[in-house]
PDB file of C-alpha atoms in Angstrom:
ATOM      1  CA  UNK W 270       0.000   0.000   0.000  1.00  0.00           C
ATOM      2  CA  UNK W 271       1.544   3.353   0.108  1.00  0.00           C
ATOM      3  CA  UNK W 272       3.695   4.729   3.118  1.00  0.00           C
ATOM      4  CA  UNK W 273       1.698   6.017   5.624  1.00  0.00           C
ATOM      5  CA  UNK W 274       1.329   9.284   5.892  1.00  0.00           C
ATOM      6  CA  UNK W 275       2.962  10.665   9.475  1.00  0.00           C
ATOM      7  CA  UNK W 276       2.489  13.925   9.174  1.00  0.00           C
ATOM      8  CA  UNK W 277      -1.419  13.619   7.466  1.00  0.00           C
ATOM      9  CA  UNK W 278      -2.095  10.992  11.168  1.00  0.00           C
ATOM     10  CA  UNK W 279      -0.405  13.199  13.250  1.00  0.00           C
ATOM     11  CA  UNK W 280      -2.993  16.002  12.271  1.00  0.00           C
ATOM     12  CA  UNK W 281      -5.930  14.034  12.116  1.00  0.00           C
ATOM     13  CA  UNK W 282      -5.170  13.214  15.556  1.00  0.00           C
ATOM     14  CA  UNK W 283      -5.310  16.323  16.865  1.00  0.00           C
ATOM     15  CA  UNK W 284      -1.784  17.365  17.184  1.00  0.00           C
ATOM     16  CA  UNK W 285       0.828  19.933  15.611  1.00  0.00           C
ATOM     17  CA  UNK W 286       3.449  19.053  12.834  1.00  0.00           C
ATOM     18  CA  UNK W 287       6.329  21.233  12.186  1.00  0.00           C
ATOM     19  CA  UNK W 288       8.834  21.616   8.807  1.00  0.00           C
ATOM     20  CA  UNK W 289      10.813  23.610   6.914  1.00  0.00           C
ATOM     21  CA  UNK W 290      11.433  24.384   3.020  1.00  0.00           C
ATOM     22  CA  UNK W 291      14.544  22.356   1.319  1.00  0.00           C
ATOM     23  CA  UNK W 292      16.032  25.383  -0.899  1.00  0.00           C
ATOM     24  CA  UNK W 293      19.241  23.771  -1.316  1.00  0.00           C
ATOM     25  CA  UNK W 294      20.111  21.084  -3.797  1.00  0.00           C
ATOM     26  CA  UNK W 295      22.481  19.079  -1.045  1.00  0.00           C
ATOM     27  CA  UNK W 296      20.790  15.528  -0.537  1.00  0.00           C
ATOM     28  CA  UNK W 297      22.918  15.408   2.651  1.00  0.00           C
ATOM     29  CA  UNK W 298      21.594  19.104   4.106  1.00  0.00           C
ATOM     30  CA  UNK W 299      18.000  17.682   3.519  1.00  0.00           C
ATOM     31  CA  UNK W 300      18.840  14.387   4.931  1.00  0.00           C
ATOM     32  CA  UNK W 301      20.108  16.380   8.228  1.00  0.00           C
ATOM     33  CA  UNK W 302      17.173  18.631   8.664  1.00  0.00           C
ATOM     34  CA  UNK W 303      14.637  15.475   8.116  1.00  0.00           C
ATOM     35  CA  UNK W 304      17.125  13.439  10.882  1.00  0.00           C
ATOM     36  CA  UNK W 305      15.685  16.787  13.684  1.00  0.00           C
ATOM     37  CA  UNK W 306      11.910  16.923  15.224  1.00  0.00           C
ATOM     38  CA  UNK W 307      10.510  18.291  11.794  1.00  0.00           C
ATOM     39  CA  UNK W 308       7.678  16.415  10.666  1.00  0.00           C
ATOM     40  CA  UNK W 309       7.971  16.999   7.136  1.00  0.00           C
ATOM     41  CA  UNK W 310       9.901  18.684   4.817  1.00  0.00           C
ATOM     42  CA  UNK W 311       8.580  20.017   1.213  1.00  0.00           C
ATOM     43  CA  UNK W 312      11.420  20.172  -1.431  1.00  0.00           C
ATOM     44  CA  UNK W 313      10.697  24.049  -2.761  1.00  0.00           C
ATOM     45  CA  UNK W 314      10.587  24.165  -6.463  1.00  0.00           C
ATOM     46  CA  UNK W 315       8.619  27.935  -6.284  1.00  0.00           C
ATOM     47  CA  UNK W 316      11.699  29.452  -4.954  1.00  0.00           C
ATOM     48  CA  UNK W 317      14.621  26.832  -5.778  1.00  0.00           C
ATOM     49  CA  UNK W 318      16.191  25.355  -8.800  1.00  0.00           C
ATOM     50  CA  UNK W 319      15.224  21.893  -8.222  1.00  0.00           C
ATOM     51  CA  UNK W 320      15.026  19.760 -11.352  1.00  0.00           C
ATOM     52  CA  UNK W 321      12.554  16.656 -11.568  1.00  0.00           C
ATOM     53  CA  UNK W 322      16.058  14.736 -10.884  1.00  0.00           C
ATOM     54  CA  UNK W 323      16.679  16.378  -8.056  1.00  0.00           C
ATOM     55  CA  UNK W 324      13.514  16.653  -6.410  1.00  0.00           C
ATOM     56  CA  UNK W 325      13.564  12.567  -6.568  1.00  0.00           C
ATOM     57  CA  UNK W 326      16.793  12.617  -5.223  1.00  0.00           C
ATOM     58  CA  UNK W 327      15.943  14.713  -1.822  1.00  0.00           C
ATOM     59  CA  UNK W 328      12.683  12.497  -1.644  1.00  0.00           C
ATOM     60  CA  UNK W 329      14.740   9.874  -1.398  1.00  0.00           C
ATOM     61  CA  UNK W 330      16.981  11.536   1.743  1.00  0.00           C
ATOM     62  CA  UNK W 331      13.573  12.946   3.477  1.00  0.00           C
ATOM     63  CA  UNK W 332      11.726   9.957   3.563  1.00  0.00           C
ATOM     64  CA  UNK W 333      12.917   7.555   6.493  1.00  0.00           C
ATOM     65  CA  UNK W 334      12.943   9.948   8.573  1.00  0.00           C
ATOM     66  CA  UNK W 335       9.966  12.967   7.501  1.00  0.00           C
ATOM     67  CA  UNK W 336       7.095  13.644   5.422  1.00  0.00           C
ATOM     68  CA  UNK W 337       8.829  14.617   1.820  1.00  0.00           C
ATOM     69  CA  UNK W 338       6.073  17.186   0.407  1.00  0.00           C
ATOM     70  CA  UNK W 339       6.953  19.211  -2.882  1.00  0.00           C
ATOM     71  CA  UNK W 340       5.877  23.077  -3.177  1.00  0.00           C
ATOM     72  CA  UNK W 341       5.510  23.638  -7.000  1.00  0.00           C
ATOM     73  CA  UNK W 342       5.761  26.845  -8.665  1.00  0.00           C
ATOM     74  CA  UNK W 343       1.641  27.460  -9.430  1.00  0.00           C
ATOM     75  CA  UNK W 344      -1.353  25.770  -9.909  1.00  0.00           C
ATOM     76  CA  UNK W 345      -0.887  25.763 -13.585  1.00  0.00           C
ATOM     77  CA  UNK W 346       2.293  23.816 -12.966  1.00  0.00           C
ATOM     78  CA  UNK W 347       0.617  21.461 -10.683  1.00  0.00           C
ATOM     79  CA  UNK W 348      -2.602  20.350 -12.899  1.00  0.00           C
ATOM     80  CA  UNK W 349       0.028  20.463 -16.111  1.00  0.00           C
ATOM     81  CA  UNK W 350       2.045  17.693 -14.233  1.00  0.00           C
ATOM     82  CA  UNK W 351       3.997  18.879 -11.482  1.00  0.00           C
ATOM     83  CA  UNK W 352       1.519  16.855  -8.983  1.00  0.00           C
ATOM     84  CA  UNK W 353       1.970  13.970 -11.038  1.00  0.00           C
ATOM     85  CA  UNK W 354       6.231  14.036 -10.994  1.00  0.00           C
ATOM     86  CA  UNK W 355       6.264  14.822  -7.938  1.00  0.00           C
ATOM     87  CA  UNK W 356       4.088  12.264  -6.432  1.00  0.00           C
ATOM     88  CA  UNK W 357       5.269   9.219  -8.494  1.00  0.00           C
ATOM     89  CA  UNK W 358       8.554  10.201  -7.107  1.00  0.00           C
ATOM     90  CA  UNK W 359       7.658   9.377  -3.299  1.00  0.00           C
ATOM     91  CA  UNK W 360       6.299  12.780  -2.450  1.00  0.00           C
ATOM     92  CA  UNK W 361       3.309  12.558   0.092  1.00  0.00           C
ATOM     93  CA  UNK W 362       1.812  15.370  -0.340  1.00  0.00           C
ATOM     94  CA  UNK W 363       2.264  18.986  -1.971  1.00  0.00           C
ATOM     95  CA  UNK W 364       1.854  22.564  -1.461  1.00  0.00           C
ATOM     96  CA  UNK W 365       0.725  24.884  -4.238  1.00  0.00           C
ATOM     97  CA  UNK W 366       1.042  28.103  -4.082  1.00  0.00           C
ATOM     98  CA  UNK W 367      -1.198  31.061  -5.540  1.00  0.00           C
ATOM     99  CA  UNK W 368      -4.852  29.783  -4.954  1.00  0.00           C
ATOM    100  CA  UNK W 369      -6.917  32.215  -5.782  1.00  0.00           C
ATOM    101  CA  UNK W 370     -10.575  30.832  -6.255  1.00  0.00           C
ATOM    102  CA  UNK W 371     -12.529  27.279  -5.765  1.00  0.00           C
ATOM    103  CA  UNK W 372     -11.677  26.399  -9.339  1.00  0.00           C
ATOM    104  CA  UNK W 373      -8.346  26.503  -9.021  1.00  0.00           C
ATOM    105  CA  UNK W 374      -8.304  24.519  -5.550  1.00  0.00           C
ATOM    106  CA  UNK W 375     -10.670  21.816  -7.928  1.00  0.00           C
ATOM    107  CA  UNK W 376      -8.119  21.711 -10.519  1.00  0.00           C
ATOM    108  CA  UNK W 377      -5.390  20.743  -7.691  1.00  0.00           C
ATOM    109  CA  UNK W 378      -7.771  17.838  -6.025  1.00  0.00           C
ATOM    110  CA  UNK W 379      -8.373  16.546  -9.472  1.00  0.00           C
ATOM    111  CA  UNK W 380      -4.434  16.542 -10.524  1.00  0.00           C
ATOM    112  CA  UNK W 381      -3.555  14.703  -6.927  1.00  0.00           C
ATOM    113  CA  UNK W 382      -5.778  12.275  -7.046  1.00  0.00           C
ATOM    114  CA  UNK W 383      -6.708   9.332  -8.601  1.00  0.00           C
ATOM    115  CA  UNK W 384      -9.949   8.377 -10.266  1.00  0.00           C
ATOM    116  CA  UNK W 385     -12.803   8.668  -9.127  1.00  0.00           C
ATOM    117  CA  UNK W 386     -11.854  11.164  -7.115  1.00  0.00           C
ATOM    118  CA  UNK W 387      -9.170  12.938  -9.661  1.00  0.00           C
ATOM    119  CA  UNK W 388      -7.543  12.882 -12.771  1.00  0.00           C
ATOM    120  CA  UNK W 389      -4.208  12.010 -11.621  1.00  0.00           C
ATOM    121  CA  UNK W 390      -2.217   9.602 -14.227  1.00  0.00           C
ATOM    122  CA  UNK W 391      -2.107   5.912 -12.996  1.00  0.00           C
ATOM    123  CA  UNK W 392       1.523   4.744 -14.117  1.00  0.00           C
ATOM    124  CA  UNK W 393       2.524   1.040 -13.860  1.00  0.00           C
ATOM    125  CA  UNK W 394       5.865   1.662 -13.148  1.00  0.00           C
ATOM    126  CA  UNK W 395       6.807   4.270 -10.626  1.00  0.00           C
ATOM    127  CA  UNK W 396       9.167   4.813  -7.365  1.00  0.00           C
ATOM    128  CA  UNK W 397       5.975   5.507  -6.048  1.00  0.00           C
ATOM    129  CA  UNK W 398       4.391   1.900  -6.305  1.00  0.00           C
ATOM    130  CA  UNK W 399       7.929   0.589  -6.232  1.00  0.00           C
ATOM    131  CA  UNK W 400       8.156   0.488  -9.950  1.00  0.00           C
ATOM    132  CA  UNK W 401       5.079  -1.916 -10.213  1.00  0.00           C
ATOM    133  CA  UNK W 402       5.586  -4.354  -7.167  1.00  0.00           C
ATOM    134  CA  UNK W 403       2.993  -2.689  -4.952  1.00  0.00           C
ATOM    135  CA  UNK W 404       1.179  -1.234  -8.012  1.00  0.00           C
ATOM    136  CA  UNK W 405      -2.411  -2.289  -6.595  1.00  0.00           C
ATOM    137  CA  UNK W 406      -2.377  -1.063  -3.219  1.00  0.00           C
ATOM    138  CA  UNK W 407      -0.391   2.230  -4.748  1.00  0.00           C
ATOM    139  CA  UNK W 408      -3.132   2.960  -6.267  1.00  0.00           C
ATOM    140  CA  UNK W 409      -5.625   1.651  -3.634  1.00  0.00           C
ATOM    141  CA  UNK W 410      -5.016   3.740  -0.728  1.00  0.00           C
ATOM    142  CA  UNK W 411      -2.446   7.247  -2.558  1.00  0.00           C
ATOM    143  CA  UNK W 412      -5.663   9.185  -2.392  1.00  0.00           C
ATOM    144  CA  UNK W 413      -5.928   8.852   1.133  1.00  0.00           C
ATOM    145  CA  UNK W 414      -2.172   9.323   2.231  1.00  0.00           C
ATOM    146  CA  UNK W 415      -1.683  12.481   0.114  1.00  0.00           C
ATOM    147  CA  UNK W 416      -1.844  15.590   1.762  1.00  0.00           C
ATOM    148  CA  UNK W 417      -2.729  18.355  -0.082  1.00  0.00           C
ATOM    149  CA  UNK W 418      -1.591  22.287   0.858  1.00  0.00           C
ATOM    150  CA  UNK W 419      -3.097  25.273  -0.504  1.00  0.00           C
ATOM    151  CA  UNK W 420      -1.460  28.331   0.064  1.00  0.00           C
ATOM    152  CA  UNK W 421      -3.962  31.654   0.538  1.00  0.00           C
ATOM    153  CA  UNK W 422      -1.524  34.681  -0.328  1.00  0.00           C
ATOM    154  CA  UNK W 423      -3.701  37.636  -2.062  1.00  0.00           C
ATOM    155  CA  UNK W 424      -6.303  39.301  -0.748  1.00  0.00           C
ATOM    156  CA  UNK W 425      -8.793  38.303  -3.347  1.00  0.00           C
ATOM    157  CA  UNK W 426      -7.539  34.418  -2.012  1.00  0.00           C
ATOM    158  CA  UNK W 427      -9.067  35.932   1.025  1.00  0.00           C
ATOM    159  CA  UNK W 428     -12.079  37.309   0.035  1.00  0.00           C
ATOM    160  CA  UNK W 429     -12.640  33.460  -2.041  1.00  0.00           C
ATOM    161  CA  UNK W 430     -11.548  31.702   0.930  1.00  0.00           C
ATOM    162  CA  UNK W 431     -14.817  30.117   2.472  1.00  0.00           C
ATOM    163  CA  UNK W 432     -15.720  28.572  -1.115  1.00  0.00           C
ATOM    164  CA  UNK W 433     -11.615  27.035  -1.419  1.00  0.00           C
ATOM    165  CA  UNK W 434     -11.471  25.788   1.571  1.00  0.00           C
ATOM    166  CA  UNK W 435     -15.180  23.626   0.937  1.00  0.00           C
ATOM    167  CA  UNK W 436     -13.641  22.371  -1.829  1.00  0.00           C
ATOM    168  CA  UNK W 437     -13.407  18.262  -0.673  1.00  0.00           C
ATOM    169  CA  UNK W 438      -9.810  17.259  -0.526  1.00  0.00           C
ATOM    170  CA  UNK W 439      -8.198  20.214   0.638  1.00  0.00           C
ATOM    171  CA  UNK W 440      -6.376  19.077   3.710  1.00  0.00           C
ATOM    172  CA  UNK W 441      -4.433  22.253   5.144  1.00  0.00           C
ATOM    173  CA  UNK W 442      -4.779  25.757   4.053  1.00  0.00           C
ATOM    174  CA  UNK W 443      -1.258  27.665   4.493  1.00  0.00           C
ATOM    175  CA  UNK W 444      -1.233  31.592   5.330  1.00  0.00           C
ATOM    176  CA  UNK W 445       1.479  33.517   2.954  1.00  0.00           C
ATOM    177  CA  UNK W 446       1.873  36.323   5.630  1.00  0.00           C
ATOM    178  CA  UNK W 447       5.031  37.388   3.592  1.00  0.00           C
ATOM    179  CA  UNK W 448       2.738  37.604   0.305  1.00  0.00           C
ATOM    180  CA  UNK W 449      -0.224  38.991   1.855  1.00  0.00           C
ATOM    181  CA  UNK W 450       1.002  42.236   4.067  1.00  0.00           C
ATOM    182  CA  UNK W 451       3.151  43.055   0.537  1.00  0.00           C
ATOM    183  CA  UNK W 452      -0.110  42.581  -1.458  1.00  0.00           C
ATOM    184  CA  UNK W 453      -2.195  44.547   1.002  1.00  0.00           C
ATOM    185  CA  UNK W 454       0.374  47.146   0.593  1.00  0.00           C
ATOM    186  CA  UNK W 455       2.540  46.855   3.912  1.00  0.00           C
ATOM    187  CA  UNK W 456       5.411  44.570   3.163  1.00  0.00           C
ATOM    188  CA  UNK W 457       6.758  42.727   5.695  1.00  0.00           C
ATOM    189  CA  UNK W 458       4.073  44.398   8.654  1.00  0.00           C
ATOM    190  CA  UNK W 459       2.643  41.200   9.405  1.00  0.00           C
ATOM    191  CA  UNK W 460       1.164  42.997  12.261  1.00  0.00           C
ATOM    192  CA  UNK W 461      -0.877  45.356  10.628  1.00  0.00           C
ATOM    193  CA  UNK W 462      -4.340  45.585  11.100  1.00  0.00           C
ATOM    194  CA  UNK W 463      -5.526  44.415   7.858  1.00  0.00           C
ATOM    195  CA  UNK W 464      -2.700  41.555   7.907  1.00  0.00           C
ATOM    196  CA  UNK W 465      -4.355  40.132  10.631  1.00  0.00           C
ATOM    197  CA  UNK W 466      -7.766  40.132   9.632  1.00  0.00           C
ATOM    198  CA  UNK W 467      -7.117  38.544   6.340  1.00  0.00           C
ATOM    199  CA  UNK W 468      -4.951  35.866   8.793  1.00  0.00           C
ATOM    200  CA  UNK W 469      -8.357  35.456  11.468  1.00  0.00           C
ATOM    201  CA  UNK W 470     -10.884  34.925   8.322  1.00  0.00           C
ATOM    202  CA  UNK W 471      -8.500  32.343   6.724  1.00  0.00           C
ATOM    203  CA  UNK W 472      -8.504  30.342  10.060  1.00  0.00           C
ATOM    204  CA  UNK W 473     -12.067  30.648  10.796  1.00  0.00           C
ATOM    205  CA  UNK W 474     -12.697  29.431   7.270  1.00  0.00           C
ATOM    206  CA  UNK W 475     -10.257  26.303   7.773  1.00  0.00           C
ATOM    207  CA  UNK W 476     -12.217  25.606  11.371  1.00  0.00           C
ATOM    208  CA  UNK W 477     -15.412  26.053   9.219  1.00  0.00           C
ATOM    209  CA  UNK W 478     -14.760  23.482   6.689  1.00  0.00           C
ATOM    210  CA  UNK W 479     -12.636  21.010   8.639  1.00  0.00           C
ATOM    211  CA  UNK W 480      -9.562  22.014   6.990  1.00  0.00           C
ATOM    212  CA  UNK W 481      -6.349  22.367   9.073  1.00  0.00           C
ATOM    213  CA  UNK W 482      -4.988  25.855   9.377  1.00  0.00           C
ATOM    214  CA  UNK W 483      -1.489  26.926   8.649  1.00  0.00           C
ATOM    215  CA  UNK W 484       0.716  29.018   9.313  1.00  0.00           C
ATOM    216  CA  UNK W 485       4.902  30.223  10.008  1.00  0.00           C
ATOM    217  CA  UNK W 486       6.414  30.000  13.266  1.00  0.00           C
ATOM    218  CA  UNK W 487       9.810  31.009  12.968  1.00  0.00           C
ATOM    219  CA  UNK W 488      10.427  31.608  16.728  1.00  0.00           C
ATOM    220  CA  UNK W 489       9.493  29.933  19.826  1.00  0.00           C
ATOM    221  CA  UNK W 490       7.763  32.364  20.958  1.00  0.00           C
ATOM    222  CA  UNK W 491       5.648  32.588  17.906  1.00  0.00           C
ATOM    223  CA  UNK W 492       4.927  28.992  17.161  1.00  0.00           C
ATOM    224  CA  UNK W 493       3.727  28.808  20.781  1.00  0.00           C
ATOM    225  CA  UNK W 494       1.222  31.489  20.552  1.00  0.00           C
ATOM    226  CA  UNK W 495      -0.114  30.265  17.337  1.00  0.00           C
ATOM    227  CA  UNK W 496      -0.300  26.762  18.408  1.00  0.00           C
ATOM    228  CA  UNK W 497      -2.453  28.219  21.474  1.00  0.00           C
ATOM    229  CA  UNK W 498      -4.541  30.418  18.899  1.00  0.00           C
ATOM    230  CA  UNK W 499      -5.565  26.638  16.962  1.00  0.00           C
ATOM    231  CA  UNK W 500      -3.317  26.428  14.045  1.00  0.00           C
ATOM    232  CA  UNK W 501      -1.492  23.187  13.822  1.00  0.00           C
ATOM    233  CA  UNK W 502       0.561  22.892  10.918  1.00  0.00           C
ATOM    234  CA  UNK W 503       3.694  25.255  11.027  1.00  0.00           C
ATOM    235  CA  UNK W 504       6.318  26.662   8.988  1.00  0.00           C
ATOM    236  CA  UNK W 505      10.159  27.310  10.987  1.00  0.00           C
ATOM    237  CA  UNK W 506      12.164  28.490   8.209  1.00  0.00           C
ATOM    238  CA  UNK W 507      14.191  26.679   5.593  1.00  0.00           C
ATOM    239  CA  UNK W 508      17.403  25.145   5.175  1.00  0.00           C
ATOM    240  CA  UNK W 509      19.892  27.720   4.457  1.00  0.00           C
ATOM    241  CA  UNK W 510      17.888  30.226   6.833  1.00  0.00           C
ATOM    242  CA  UNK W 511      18.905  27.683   9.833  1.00  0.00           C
ATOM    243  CA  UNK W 512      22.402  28.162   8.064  1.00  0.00           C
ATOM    244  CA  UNK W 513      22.748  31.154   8.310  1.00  0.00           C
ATOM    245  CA  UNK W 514      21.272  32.195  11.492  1.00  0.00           C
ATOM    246  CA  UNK W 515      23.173  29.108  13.532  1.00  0.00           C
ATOM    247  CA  UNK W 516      26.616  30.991  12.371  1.00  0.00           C
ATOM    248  CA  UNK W 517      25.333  34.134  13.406  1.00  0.00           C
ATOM    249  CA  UNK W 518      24.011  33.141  16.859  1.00  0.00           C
ATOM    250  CA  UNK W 519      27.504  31.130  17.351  1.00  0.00           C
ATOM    251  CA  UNK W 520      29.458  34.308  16.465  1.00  0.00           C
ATOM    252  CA  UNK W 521      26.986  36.552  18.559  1.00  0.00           C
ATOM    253  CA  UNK W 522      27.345  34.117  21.230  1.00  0.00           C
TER     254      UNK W 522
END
């Protein structure tokens, strides 16, 4: 059957996950991050390099030891067969950025999914089913191990956001804080009054529709707070942000 999905049962039972982006291409960076307390990692092909290649090749490190999700570039990129790479690589799950309406959060269901429920290509021979040997229970139980992340980032993602997140088969909806104070005009004041609205209507909507709510929390101080305030699936940072901010604290130190 395919792997179980940790980070998916972890949620459904009630409890947080935590993970990072993989922007580097080093299959030993990723395989150090996923050997930490993350829960899952998602190999970040919106903001990285990361060839089809390569994106099989960090699945590959993530997996014994996290959740390997892929975030791909758009939803035309995932429903043109981005979903479909990245999942017949070993990828549970994936996060698409730029949801903007219920069509488009429709169009990523159908492309992650298998019939009935989707349109997602059923290959005989993939690292997913491992290259045919578990080819029937691959496709038997994929639809309901793969976790799907929708990203709400604009404010007209906001103002659609009770009719994406009814959609069936949306399992987390992510907050772009970064995206949405610079498209409400107040880049990087994730504090500002508007900012936070848009933030409390995209978790009531999640709550509303049974949809787990997302969000970053890049300090302690933050993710506790948030975790307190209901949302359950976090963000840290990334790879070369824990870098970079290790060598700094050292040298501050």
């Amino acid at each position: 059957m395919a792997p179980v999905n940790r980070t998916l049962r972890t949620l459904e039972d009630g409890d947080d996950v935590v993970g990072a982006w993989l922007l580097s291409r080093s299959t030993r960076a990723a395989e150090v991050v996923a050997r930490t307390d993350v829960d899952w990692l998602a190999i970040d092909t919106e903001h990285a390099p990361h060839s089809p290649e390569r994106v099989e090749a960090l699945i590959r490190a993530v997996e014994p030891h996290a959740t390997p999700l892929v975030r791909l570039p758009s939803v035309e990129t995932t429903v043109s067969g981005g979903a479909k790479h990245a999942l017949d690589s070993g990828a549970q799950g994936v996060i698409v950025p730029g949801v903007e309406s219920a069509a488009d959060a429709e169009r990523v269901v159908r492309a992650t999914h298998f019939p009935p429920v989707g349109e997602r290509g059923v290959a005989g021979t993939t690292r997913a089913n491992e290259y045919g040997e578990r080819f029937d229970d691959y496709v038997a139980n994929a639809n309901d191990e793969t976790l799907v992340v929708v990203q709400i980032e604009s404010p007209s993602a906001v103002e659609s956001v009770e009719d994406i997140l009814a959609v069936d088969g949306i399992d987390v909806a992510f907050i772009g804080e970064n995206d949405l104070s610079s498209a409400y005009g107040y880049p990087g004041e994730k504090d500002y009054s508007t900012v936070t609205a848009a933030v409390q209507r995209v978790f009531e909507a999640a709550e509303a529709n049974g949809v787990y709510p997302g969000i970053a929390g890049r300090t302690p101080t933050t993710l506790t707070e948030r975790s307190n305030r209901g949302f359950q699936f976090f963000l840290l940072g990334a790879d070369l942000s824990f870098m970079r901010t290790g060598i700094e604290e050292f040298l501050d130190g």
